[in-house]
Structures are given as structure tokens and as C-alpha cells.
Short mmCIF file of C-alpha atoms and ligand atoms in Angstrom, two decimals:
data_model
loop_
_atom_site.label_atom_id
_atom_site.label_comp_id
_atom_site.label_asym_id
_atom_site.label_seq_id
_atom_site.Cartn_x
_atom_site.Cartn_y
_atom_site.Cartn_z
CA MET A 424 58.93 74.03 194.44
CA GLN A 425 59.27 77.23 192.48
CA LEU A 426 60.11 75.44 189.23
CA ARG A 427 57.32 72.88 189.28
CA GLY A 428 56.13 72.18 185.73
CA ARG A 429 59.04 74.14 184.19
CA LYS A 430 60.99 72.46 181.42
CA ILE A 431 64.67 73.32 181.33
CA LEU A 432 66.94 72.14 178.55
CA LEU A 433 70.57 72.34 179.64
CA GLY A 434 73.22 72.52 176.93
CA ILE A 435 76.75 71.67 178.05
CA THR A 436 79.87 72.48 176.01
CA GLY A 437 83.54 71.57 176.34
CA SER A 438 84.91 73.65 179.17
CA ILE A 439 86.40 72.52 182.47
CA ALA A 440 83.46 74.26 184.18
CA ALA A 441 81.26 71.44 182.83
CA TYR A 442 82.20 69.43 185.94
CA LYS A 443 79.88 71.71 187.93
CA THR A 444 76.78 71.00 185.85
CA PRO A 445 75.47 67.97 187.82
CA ASP A 446 75.15 70.31 190.83
CA LEU A 447 73.20 72.77 188.72
CA VAL A 448 70.86 70.04 187.48
CA ARG A 449 70.27 68.89 191.06
CA LEU A 450 69.27 72.42 192.09
CA PHE A 451 66.71 72.56 189.27
CA ILE A 452 65.33 69.10 190.04
CA LYS A 453 65.01 69.84 193.77
CA GLU A 454 62.89 72.86 192.87
CA GLY A 455 60.51 70.71 190.78
CA ALA A 456 61.80 71.38 187.24
CA GLU A 457 61.99 68.79 184.50
CA VAL A 458 65.50 68.79 183.05
CA ARG A 459 66.87 67.35 179.82
CA VAL A 460 70.51 67.62 178.83
CA VAL A 461 72.21 68.07 175.45
CA MET A 462 76.01 67.82 175.42
CA THR A 463 78.56 68.63 172.74
CA PRO A 464 80.99 65.73 172.11
CA ALA A 465 83.84 67.80 173.64
CA SER A 466 81.98 68.31 176.91
CA ARG A 467 81.92 64.55 177.52
CA GLU A 468 85.64 64.80 178.28
CA PHE A 469 84.86 66.98 181.29
CA VAL A 470 81.72 65.41 182.78
CA THR A 471 80.11 62.05 182.07
CA PRO A 472 76.69 61.62 180.46
CA LEU A 473 76.02 58.97 183.11
CA SER A 474 76.34 61.54 185.91
CA LEU A 475 73.96 63.87 184.08
CA SER A 476 71.38 61.25 183.14
CA THR A 477 71.38 60.08 186.78
CA VAL A 478 70.79 63.50 188.29
CA SER A 479 68.40 64.69 185.55
CA ARG A 480 66.50 61.35 185.49
CA ASN A 481 66.40 61.62 181.70
CA PRO A 482 68.53 60.24 178.87
CA VAL A 483 71.30 62.61 177.79
CA GLU A 484 71.69 63.40 174.10
CA SER A 485 74.82 64.47 172.29
CA ALA A 486 74.59 63.30 168.69
CA PHE A 487 72.07 63.46 165.84
CA VAL A 488 71.88 59.66 165.84
CA ARG A 489 72.02 57.43 168.94
CA ASP A 490 74.12 54.24 169.13
CA ASP A 491 70.98 52.19 168.41
CA ASP A 492 70.50 54.14 165.13
CA GLN A 493 67.60 56.17 166.55
CA TRP A 494 67.41 59.73 165.21
CA VAL A 495 67.36 62.41 167.92
CA ASN A 496 64.68 64.94 167.20
CA HIS A 497 66.35 68.32 167.76
CA VAL A 498 63.14 70.15 166.86
CA GLU A 499 61.25 68.26 169.58
CA LEU A 500 63.95 69.21 172.11
CA GLY A 501 63.91 72.82 170.96
CA THR A 502 60.14 73.16 171.16
CA TRP A 503 59.81 71.15 174.39
CA ALA A 504 61.81 73.56 176.51
CA ASP A 505 60.54 76.59 178.42
CA LEU A 506 64.15 77.68 178.73
CA PHE A 507 67.32 76.64 176.91
CA LEU A 508 70.31 77.27 179.14
CA VAL A 509 73.79 76.69 177.73
CA ALA A 510 76.20 76.42 180.67
CA PRO A 511 79.09 76.45 180.30
CA VAL A 512 79.26 77.93 176.81
CA THR A 513 82.72 78.08 175.23
CA ALA A 514 84.10 80.70 172.85
CA ASN A 515 84.00 78.05 170.13
CA THR A 516 80.31 77.19 170.62
CA MET A 517 79.36 80.86 170.78
CA ALA A 518 81.14 81.44 167.46
CA ARG A 519 79.22 78.57 165.88
CA LEU A 520 75.86 79.62 167.29
CA ALA A 521 76.44 83.24 166.28
CA THR A 522 76.97 82.22 162.64
CA GLY A 523 74.29 79.53 162.47
CA ILE A 524 76.78 76.69 161.91
CA CYS A 525 74.83 73.61 162.77
CA ASP A 526 77.32 70.76 163.07
CA SER A 527 76.27 69.45 166.48
CA LEU A 528 72.98 68.45 168.05
CA LEU A 529 73.33 71.36 170.48
CA ALA A 530 73.69 73.85 167.61
CA ALA A 531 70.66 72.37 165.82
CA VAL A 532 68.64 72.66 169.03
CA TYR A 533 69.70 76.31 169.31
CA LEU A 534 68.34 77.02 165.83
CA SER A 535 65.11 75.14 166.62
CA ALA A 536 64.48 76.56 170.10
CA ARG A 537 61.46 78.84 170.39
CA CYS A 538 61.95 79.52 174.07
CA PRO A 539 64.23 82.11 175.68
CA VAL A 540 67.92 81.18 175.65
CA MET A 541 70.45 81.92 178.40
CA MET A 542 74.19 81.34 178.26
CA ALA A 543 76.85 81.21 180.97
CA PRO A 544 80.22 81.72 179.24
CA ALA A 545 83.39 80.04 180.48
CA MET A 546 86.81 80.64 178.98
CA ASP A 547 90.17 82.17 179.65
CA LEU A 548 90.64 85.88 180.21
CA ASP A 549 92.14 86.74 176.82
CA MET A 550 89.73 84.58 174.88
CA TYR A 551 86.87 86.40 176.57
CA ARG A 552 88.40 89.78 175.79
CA HIS A 553 89.13 88.97 172.16
CA THR A 554 87.33 91.08 169.58
CA SER A 555 85.91 87.95 167.90
CA THR A 556 84.35 86.76 171.13
CA ARG A 557 82.99 90.22 171.93
CA GLN A 558 81.42 90.37 168.47
CA ASN A 559 79.90 86.90 168.83
CA ILE A 560 78.42 87.83 172.21
CA LYS A 561 76.95 90.94 170.63
CA THR A 562 75.45 88.90 167.79
CA LEU A 563 73.97 86.35 170.19
CA ALA A 564 72.57 89.11 172.40
CA GLY A 565 70.97 90.45 169.21
CA HIS A 566 69.27 87.04 168.80
CA GLY A 567 67.78 87.65 172.26
CA VAL A 568 70.23 85.52 174.25
CA GLU A 569 70.58 86.56 177.88
CA PHE A 570 74.07 86.18 179.35
CA ILE A 571 74.79 85.13 182.91
CA GLY A 572 78.30 86.17 183.82
CA PRO A 573 81.09 85.33 183.36
CA ALA A 574 82.46 85.88 186.85
CA THR A 575 85.88 87.21 187.77
CA GLY A 576 88.37 85.06 189.68
CA ASP A 577 90.90 82.26 189.35
CA LEU A 578 90.97 80.63 185.93
CA ALA A 579 92.00 77.08 184.98
CA SER A 580 95.00 78.53 183.11
CA GLY A 581 96.42 79.88 186.33
CA LEU A 582 95.56 83.43 185.33
CA SER A 583 93.08 85.47 187.25
CA GLY A 584 90.37 87.67 185.75
CA GLU A 585 87.09 87.66 183.88
CA GLY A 586 86.01 84.40 182.23
CA ARG A 587 84.96 81.96 184.98
CA MET A 588 81.54 80.39 184.61
CA GLU A 589 79.20 81.76 187.26
CA GLU A 590 78.71 79.34 190.15
CA PRO A 591 75.73 76.96 189.82
CA GLU A 592 73.92 78.78 192.67
CA VAL A 593 74.17 82.10 190.81
CA ILE A 594 72.91 80.57 187.55
CA PHE A 595 70.12 78.84 189.47
CA ALA A 596 69.05 82.12 191.11
CA HIS A 597 68.99 83.78 187.70
CA VAL A 598 66.73 81.05 186.30
CA LEU A 599 64.43 81.24 189.35
CA GLY A 600 64.12 84.99 188.86
CA PHE A 601 63.36 84.50 185.17
CA PHE A 602 60.46 82.13 185.87
CA ALA A 603 59.16 84.00 188.94
CA GLY A 604 58.40 87.09 186.92
CA LYS A 605 56.43 85.12 184.40
CA SER A 606 54.20 82.75 186.29
CA ASP A 607 51.04 84.85 186.44
CA PHE A 608 49.02 82.10 184.69
CA LEU A 609 50.35 79.25 186.82
CA GLY A 610 47.64 76.60 187.23
CA ARG A 611 45.16 78.45 184.96
CA LYS A 612 43.35 76.46 182.31
CA VAL A 613 43.52 78.27 178.99
CA LEU A 614 41.87 77.57 175.64
CA VAL A 615 43.30 79.15 172.48
CA THR A 616 42.05 78.65 168.94
CA ALA A 617 44.18 79.28 165.88
CA GLY A 618 44.28 79.11 162.11
CA PRO A 619 41.60 78.97 159.47
CA THR A 620 38.82 76.42 159.08
CA ARG A 621 38.09 74.45 155.93
CA GLU A 622 34.52 73.97 154.82
CA ALA A 623 34.17 71.08 152.42
CA ILE A 624 32.42 71.59 149.09
CA ASP A 625 33.15 68.04 147.99
CA PRO A 626 35.90 65.53 148.97
CA VAL A 627 38.45 67.59 147.01
CA ARG A 628 37.52 71.26 147.43
CA PHE A 629 36.90 73.55 150.34
CA ILE A 630 36.24 77.17 151.33
CA SER A 631 38.85 78.69 153.62
CA ASN A 632 40.72 81.91 154.34
CA HIS A 633 44.29 83.25 154.53
CA SER A 634 44.81 82.82 158.29
CA SER A 635 48.28 81.34 159.03
CA GLY A 636 47.65 80.47 162.68
CA LYS A 637 50.86 82.26 163.77
CA MET A 638 49.12 84.63 166.19
CA GLY A 639 47.19 81.82 167.92
CA TYR A 640 50.30 79.63 168.19
CA ALA A 641 52.26 82.55 169.65
CA LEU A 642 49.49 83.05 172.22
CA ALA A 643 49.47 79.36 173.16
CA GLU A 644 53.25 79.44 173.66
CA ALA A 645 53.14 82.64 175.69
CA PHE A 646 50.46 81.20 177.99
CA ARG A 647 52.48 78.02 178.46
CA MET A 648 55.60 80.06 179.21
CA ARG A 649 53.69 81.97 181.87
CA GLY A 650 52.60 78.79 183.61
CA ALA A 651 49.18 78.00 182.09
CA ASP A 652 47.78 74.59 181.27
CA VAL A 653 47.03 75.25 177.59
CA THR A 654 44.67 73.56 175.11
CA LEU A 655 45.11 74.72 171.52
CA VAL A 656 42.33 73.94 169.07
CA SER A 657 43.87 74.47 165.68
CA GLY A 658 42.56 74.52 162.16
CA PRO A 659 44.95 73.38 159.37
CA THR A 660 48.10 75.53 159.58
CA GLY A 661 51.22 73.50 158.79
CA LEU A 662 52.84 74.97 161.93
CA THR A 663 54.62 72.72 164.45
CA PRO A 664 52.41 72.30 167.53
CA PRO A 665 54.07 74.08 170.46
CA GLY A 666 55.71 71.73 172.98
CA GLY A 667 53.90 71.29 176.28
CA VAL A 668 50.57 72.40 174.82
CA LYS A 669 47.66 70.00 174.32
CA THR A 670 46.89 70.50 170.63
CA ILE A 671 43.61 69.35 169.08
CA ALA A 672 43.64 69.44 165.27
CA VAL A 673 40.33 70.22 163.57
CA GLU A 674 39.29 71.08 160.02
CA SER A 675 35.84 72.63 159.89
CA ALA A 676 34.02 75.27 161.91
CA GLY A 677 31.66 72.53 163.10
CA GLN A 678 34.57 70.44 164.41
CA MET A 679 36.13 73.48 166.05
CA HIS A 680 32.81 74.30 167.72
CA LYS A 681 32.52 70.76 169.09
CA ALA A 682 36.12 70.63 170.41
CA CYS A 683 35.87 74.09 171.99
CA MET A 684 32.50 73.62 173.65
CA LYS A 685 33.63 70.29 175.12
CA ALA A 686 36.62 71.98 176.79
CA PHE A 687 34.95 75.31 177.64
CA PRO A 688 33.22 74.50 180.98
CA GLY A 689 36.57 73.74 182.67
CA ILE A 690 38.44 76.70 181.16
CA ASP A 691 39.47 79.91 182.98
CA VAL A 692 40.63 81.96 179.98
CA THR A 693 39.61 81.57 176.32
CA VAL A 694 41.16 83.44 173.42
CA MET A 695 39.49 82.87 170.06
CA ALA A 696 42.22 83.79 167.58
CA ALA A 697 40.98 81.38 164.88
CA ALA A 698 39.51 82.73 161.67
CA VAL A 699 36.38 80.62 161.77
CA ALA A 700 34.26 80.42 158.63
CA ASP A 701 30.96 82.24 159.01
CA TYR A 702 29.32 80.11 156.29
CA THR A 703 29.68 76.52 155.16
CA PRO A 704 28.25 74.73 152.11
CA ALA A 705 24.65 73.76 152.86
CA LYS A 706 25.49 70.26 151.72
CA ALA A 707 28.95 68.88 150.91
CA ALA A 708 28.82 66.66 147.83
CA ARG A 709 29.70 63.07 148.67
CA ASN A 710 31.64 62.64 145.43
CA LYS A 711 33.80 65.03 143.46
CA ILE A 712 31.69 67.51 141.51
CA LYS A 713 32.43 67.01 137.80
CA LYS A 714 32.55 69.96 135.46
CA ASP A 715 30.72 68.13 132.70
CA ALA A 716 27.74 67.36 134.96
CA GLY A 717 25.60 70.12 133.43
CA ASP A 718 25.16 73.81 134.36
CA THR A 719 27.67 75.90 136.29
CA PRO A 720 26.97 74.85 139.88
CA ALA A 721 25.74 77.40 142.40
CA LEU A 722 27.04 77.00 145.91
CA ALA A 723 24.31 77.20 148.56
CA LEU A 724 25.66 78.18 151.98
CA LYS A 725 24.36 77.98 155.52
CA PRO A 726 25.70 79.87 158.55
CA THR A 727 28.06 78.15 160.96
CA GLU A 728 27.64 78.28 164.71
CA ASP A 729 29.36 81.37 166.16
CA ILE A 730 31.62 79.68 168.71
CA LEU A 731 32.59 82.87 170.50
CA ALA A 732 28.99 84.06 170.78
CA THR A 733 27.96 80.66 172.18
CA MET A 734 30.73 80.92 174.78
CA GLY A 735 29.65 84.48 175.59
CA ARG A 736 26.15 83.19 176.37
CA GLU A 737 27.38 80.26 178.47
CA LYS A 738 30.16 82.12 180.25
CA LYS A 739 30.17 81.81 184.08
CA SER A 740 31.52 84.50 186.37
CA GLY A 741 35.29 84.22 186.61
CA GLN A 742 35.69 82.95 183.04
CA VAL A 743 37.56 85.42 180.83
CA LEU A 744 36.60 85.54 177.17
CA VAL A 745 38.67 87.30 174.51
CA GLY A 746 37.87 87.58 170.82
CA PHE A 747 39.61 88.88 167.74
CA ALA A 748 38.18 91.19 165.13
CA LEU A 749 39.75 91.56 161.73
CA GLU A 750 38.34 94.61 160.04
CA THR A 751 38.95 96.60 156.91
CA THR A 752 36.65 99.58 157.57
CA ASP A 753 35.12 101.34 160.62
CA GLU A 754 37.48 99.20 162.67
CA VAL A 755 36.84 100.41 166.22
CA ALA A 756 33.06 100.70 165.83
CA ASN A 757 32.79 97.22 164.32
CA ALA A 758 35.02 95.69 166.99
CA ARG A 759 32.99 97.35 169.78
CA LYS A 760 29.82 95.87 168.30
CA LYS A 761 31.36 92.37 168.45
CA LEU A 762 32.59 93.00 171.99
CA ARG A 763 29.02 93.79 173.06
CA ASN A 764 27.13 91.23 170.99
CA LYS A 765 29.41 88.33 171.94
CA ASN A 766 29.64 89.33 175.66
CA LEU A 767 33.46 89.49 175.67
CA ASP A 768 35.83 90.85 178.29
CA PHE A 769 37.84 92.46 175.55
CA ILE A 770 38.49 92.24 171.86
CA VAL A 771 41.76 92.39 169.95
CA LEU A 772 41.40 94.42 166.79
CA ASN A 773 43.56 93.91 163.71
CA SER A 774 43.21 96.11 160.71
CA LEU A 775 44.15 94.82 157.29
CA ARG A 776 44.96 98.43 156.46
CA ASP A 777 48.00 98.34 158.80
CA GLN A 778 51.34 97.59 157.10
CA GLY A 779 53.04 94.47 158.50
CA ALA A 780 49.88 93.23 160.20
CA GLY A 781 48.57 91.05 157.40
CA PHE A 782 48.19 87.32 156.96
CA HIS A 783 51.29 85.10 157.27
CA SER A 784 53.31 88.02 158.62
CA ASP A 785 55.54 87.48 161.69
CA THR A 786 54.48 90.85 163.05
CA ASN A 787 51.16 92.31 164.06
CA LYS A 788 49.68 95.63 165.11
CA ILE A 789 46.77 95.45 167.50
CA THR A 790 44.31 97.61 169.40
CA ILE A 791 42.77 96.21 172.58
CA ILE A 792 39.21 97.35 173.24
CA GLU A 793 37.81 96.68 176.68
CA LYS A 794 34.25 97.31 177.86
CA GLY A 795 33.81 100.97 178.85
CA LYS A 796 37.45 101.87 178.20
CA LYS A 797 39.32 103.84 175.57
CA PRO A 798 40.94 101.67 172.86
CA LYS A 799 44.57 100.85 173.67
CA ARG A 800 46.74 100.97 170.56
CA PHE A 801 50.04 99.07 170.34
CA PRO A 802 52.88 99.59 167.85
CA LEU A 803 53.89 96.99 165.25
CA LYS A 804 55.65 94.11 167.07
CA ARG A 805 56.70 90.49 166.62
CA LYS A 806 53.75 88.18 167.18
CA ALA A 807 55.48 86.65 170.26
CA ASP A 808 55.61 90.13 171.83
CA VAL A 809 52.05 90.94 170.76
CA ALA A 810 50.98 87.72 172.50
CA ASN A 811 52.61 88.87 175.74
CA ASP A 812 50.86 92.26 175.49
CA ILE A 813 47.53 90.44 175.19
CA LEU A 814 48.42 88.23 178.17
CA ASP A 815 49.34 91.30 180.24
CA SER A 816 45.84 92.68 179.62
CA ILE A 817 44.24 89.33 180.54
CA SER A 818 46.44 89.04 183.62
CA ARG A 819 44.96 92.26 184.98
CA LEU A 820 41.44 90.75 184.74
CA ILE A 821 42.11 87.51 186.63
N1 CTP B 845 34.23 83.49 165.60
C1 CTP B 845 33.72 82.32 166.13
N2 CTP B 845 32.88 81.54 165.42
C2 CTP B 845 32.50 81.89 164.18
C3 CTP B 845 32.99 83.09 163.61
C4 CTP B 845 33.86 83.87 164.34
O1 CTP B 845 34.08 81.99 167.27
N3 CTP B 845 31.69 81.09 163.49
C5 CTP B 845 35.13 84.33 166.41
C6 CTP B 845 36.51 84.51 165.83
O2 CTP B 845 37.39 83.53 166.32
C7 CTP B 845 36.91 85.89 166.36
C8 CTP B 845 35.59 86.62 166.48
O3 CTP B 845 34.58 85.61 166.47
O4 CTP B 845 37.46 85.82 167.65
C9 CTP B 845 35.32 87.61 165.38
O5 CTP B 845 35.15 86.98 164.18
P1 CTP B 845 34.71 87.76 162.85
O6 CTP B 845 34.48 86.76 161.78
O7 CTP B 845 35.65 88.84 162.59
O8 CTP B 845 33.37 88.38 163.32
P2 CTP B 845 31.91 88.11 162.89
O9 CTP B 845 31.10 88.22 164.12
O10 CTP B 845 31.83 86.81 162.17
O11 CTP B 845 31.59 89.34 161.96
P3 CTP B 845 31.95 89.70 160.42
O12 CTP B 845 32.39 88.45 159.74
O13 CTP B 845 30.68 90.24 159.91
O14 CTP B 845 33.01 90.73 160.49
#
């Protein structure tokens, strides 16, 4: 059961090779995967949705709106999947996906998918060789799409050459290999926090910070992709909760503390990426503070509970604890102090002085500081890649 717990979204487009897809779905299901299928209208001429819903044990989607007027949530499909595999993919669909044309449910799912995407092309020899197709493949590869095949052999046209969809067994082996390399957190219970907190001054106003939550969400997704059972405790971010991750929404540092400490005893790995407020108003006004109430009000503050430090004190052997430090001066020295004081396994340092590593950015530049080791500096990368670097360091500790 090498695919147990894996979520595979299979996209099917209008090629004769579509008749092989029920076999592919059966291979995935036999190995324990959960499979959902999205078809283009043209593909329904080559294989029936009934065959695919029977073998996948899930309804098959092919339009934005179902016959019973229910809207099909392409974003939910795109965020649900651990892998989006389009097999077979035609020259026509590749051209649409390469340009961002979004006139089918499958194309909308492609634009919404956050997971890795694989494609198994199927077309005739000359279509495959055509400059347009070559360019589209190049563009899609630039989006990060991984291509499986095509194979060489007899083609439906009667010609022989490159363009056949790879056999289901070959595609299946490729998918197995993809997941095998990335299951180092399989069965591990992981807690990630993300985003800012909001500390109420009155029912209308609050104190907060610029954290976007992107780094924490990228970490939660990376853990899920590598097999973990993930709980994400998130402050207000406006980001879509990652599919397959148990997300607990909180507002204040106090609420985050409560949610985290409830989960913590059963957790193997905790990464505190949230920007938790260090202070909160000593007393939130019950009603809106009016400006004509008298003198300029002074805001009395009290410290919040340091969640990470509490975890550091309660940590049992075998539990891995990782913190973040956002610094503007004496970065490494300050981060080391937090590493020691909060009893962490390592700390991820961000400097606001680094270009491209600021709030709301899709990239980050980190330094990992581990007890007794030299700081490990990483170049500027996309947050999804930074997340995987952090997971690689955690993986070595467990
Ligand atoms: N943190 C926490 N609870 C708090 C404050 C911070 O769990 N009340 C966590 C953050 O999630 C982060 C780490 O502690 O992982 C570092 O937070 P930071 O605010 O940078 O450190 P502080 O110890 O609060 O120090 P300072 O604000 O003085 O830099």
C-alpha cells in the first residue's frame, strides 16, 4: 500500500489513449490512493464517466456546473490533490494550459492546483514534433510540470513514432517513485502555526503585525506532501487553508496558545512560524472607545504567554521543536539566544534587511541555526522551496 493516504487528481483529455485510464485508476486504488477524476468534455467520447466513477469510487467532474445546478469547486479540487496528473494530455489541452486559457473545469483546476503536476502527452507524431507543441511543452515545463513520455510505437493514425501515451504501468511507476522519495514524514503528527495574531483594543480595533502567513502555509503543505498528519493553527491571513490539513483558525495570542497547547502533547514535530504578539492590551474595552470621551487614551499592555517557550519547557524526548526569529539587528546572536532560552532543536532566522525576504513576499531567505553548529545560510528561494529546506533539516533529526 505504497500510496496509502495519497490524493491523486487525474485529469483526462480527448485522446484515444483515454480508454486506458480506468486501468491506471485501478492501479492507484489498489495501492491505497484516493483518486478523483476531472474530464474534459471531449474525453467523454473516448471513455465513460461511469467507468471512471466506478473504479475511482468517486463522482467524476467535467463541467463548472453539474446537471443538478451544483457549482463544482475547482479550487477545492486543486488544493485537495497531492498530485495532479493529466493523462492523456492532448496538444490542444497543453496549448490552453500553457497560455492560461481557462475554458474548462480541467483548465481551471490546473490554474488552482498547488501540488506538483505531471502530464503524459498523447498525440500523433507530427503534432508532437510541431514547433507550437514543442514551445507549449517548454512553457509548461517552465511552470514546473513534469512530463511522462510520450512513448514511441504504433499510433492510432497508422503511423509509427513518438507520441503514444506511456502505458498505465509506466505512469503508475513514475507516480510511485515520486511519492516514495517524499514520504519521510509519513505517519508523523506535525503542528504548524502561521500568520499574525490580533489583540483586541475594543470591539473594533486591534494590535497586529504585517505577517502574511505564507511561510507557515507553505510549511503545512510541504509536511502534508511528505506524508505528515498536519494541524495548522492559523491567525487571520485571508489565505485558503491547504487541502488535507486540519486548520484551526484563531485570532489572539491567547487563543493560539490554547489551541497549540491542547494539541502539543500528541505532536512529533512543531514549527512555530506565527508572528505571535508579545503584548496584548491589559484590558480590552467592552464597547468602542469614543474619541470625545475625554483625554487621549493611553494603552496599557500586558505580556502574552510565550507559546514556544512553554512548549520548550514541556517538550518530551523525541519531540522536535522549531522556532522562527525575525530580526533586524545582531541577527545570529539574537536568534541563538532564542534557540537557547526557548529550548529549541533549531531556529529559522529571517532578516528584514534581506531583499525579497520581507512580509507578504512569495520568497524568503533563511539561515538555520542548530544547537552547537555553524549557521547554515540558504539563498533567496520561493517559500515552497524554503519550506522543503526546513523539512530536510527536521527530517535529519527524526
Ligand atoms: N513566539 C511564541 N509566542 C509568543 C511570541 C513568540 O510562540 N508570545 C514564537 C514565534 O512563533 C517564533 C519565536 O517565538 O517562532 C520567536 O518570536 P519573536 O517574537 O521573534 O521572539 P521573542 O522571543 O518574542 O523576542 P523579541 O520579540 O524580543 O525579538
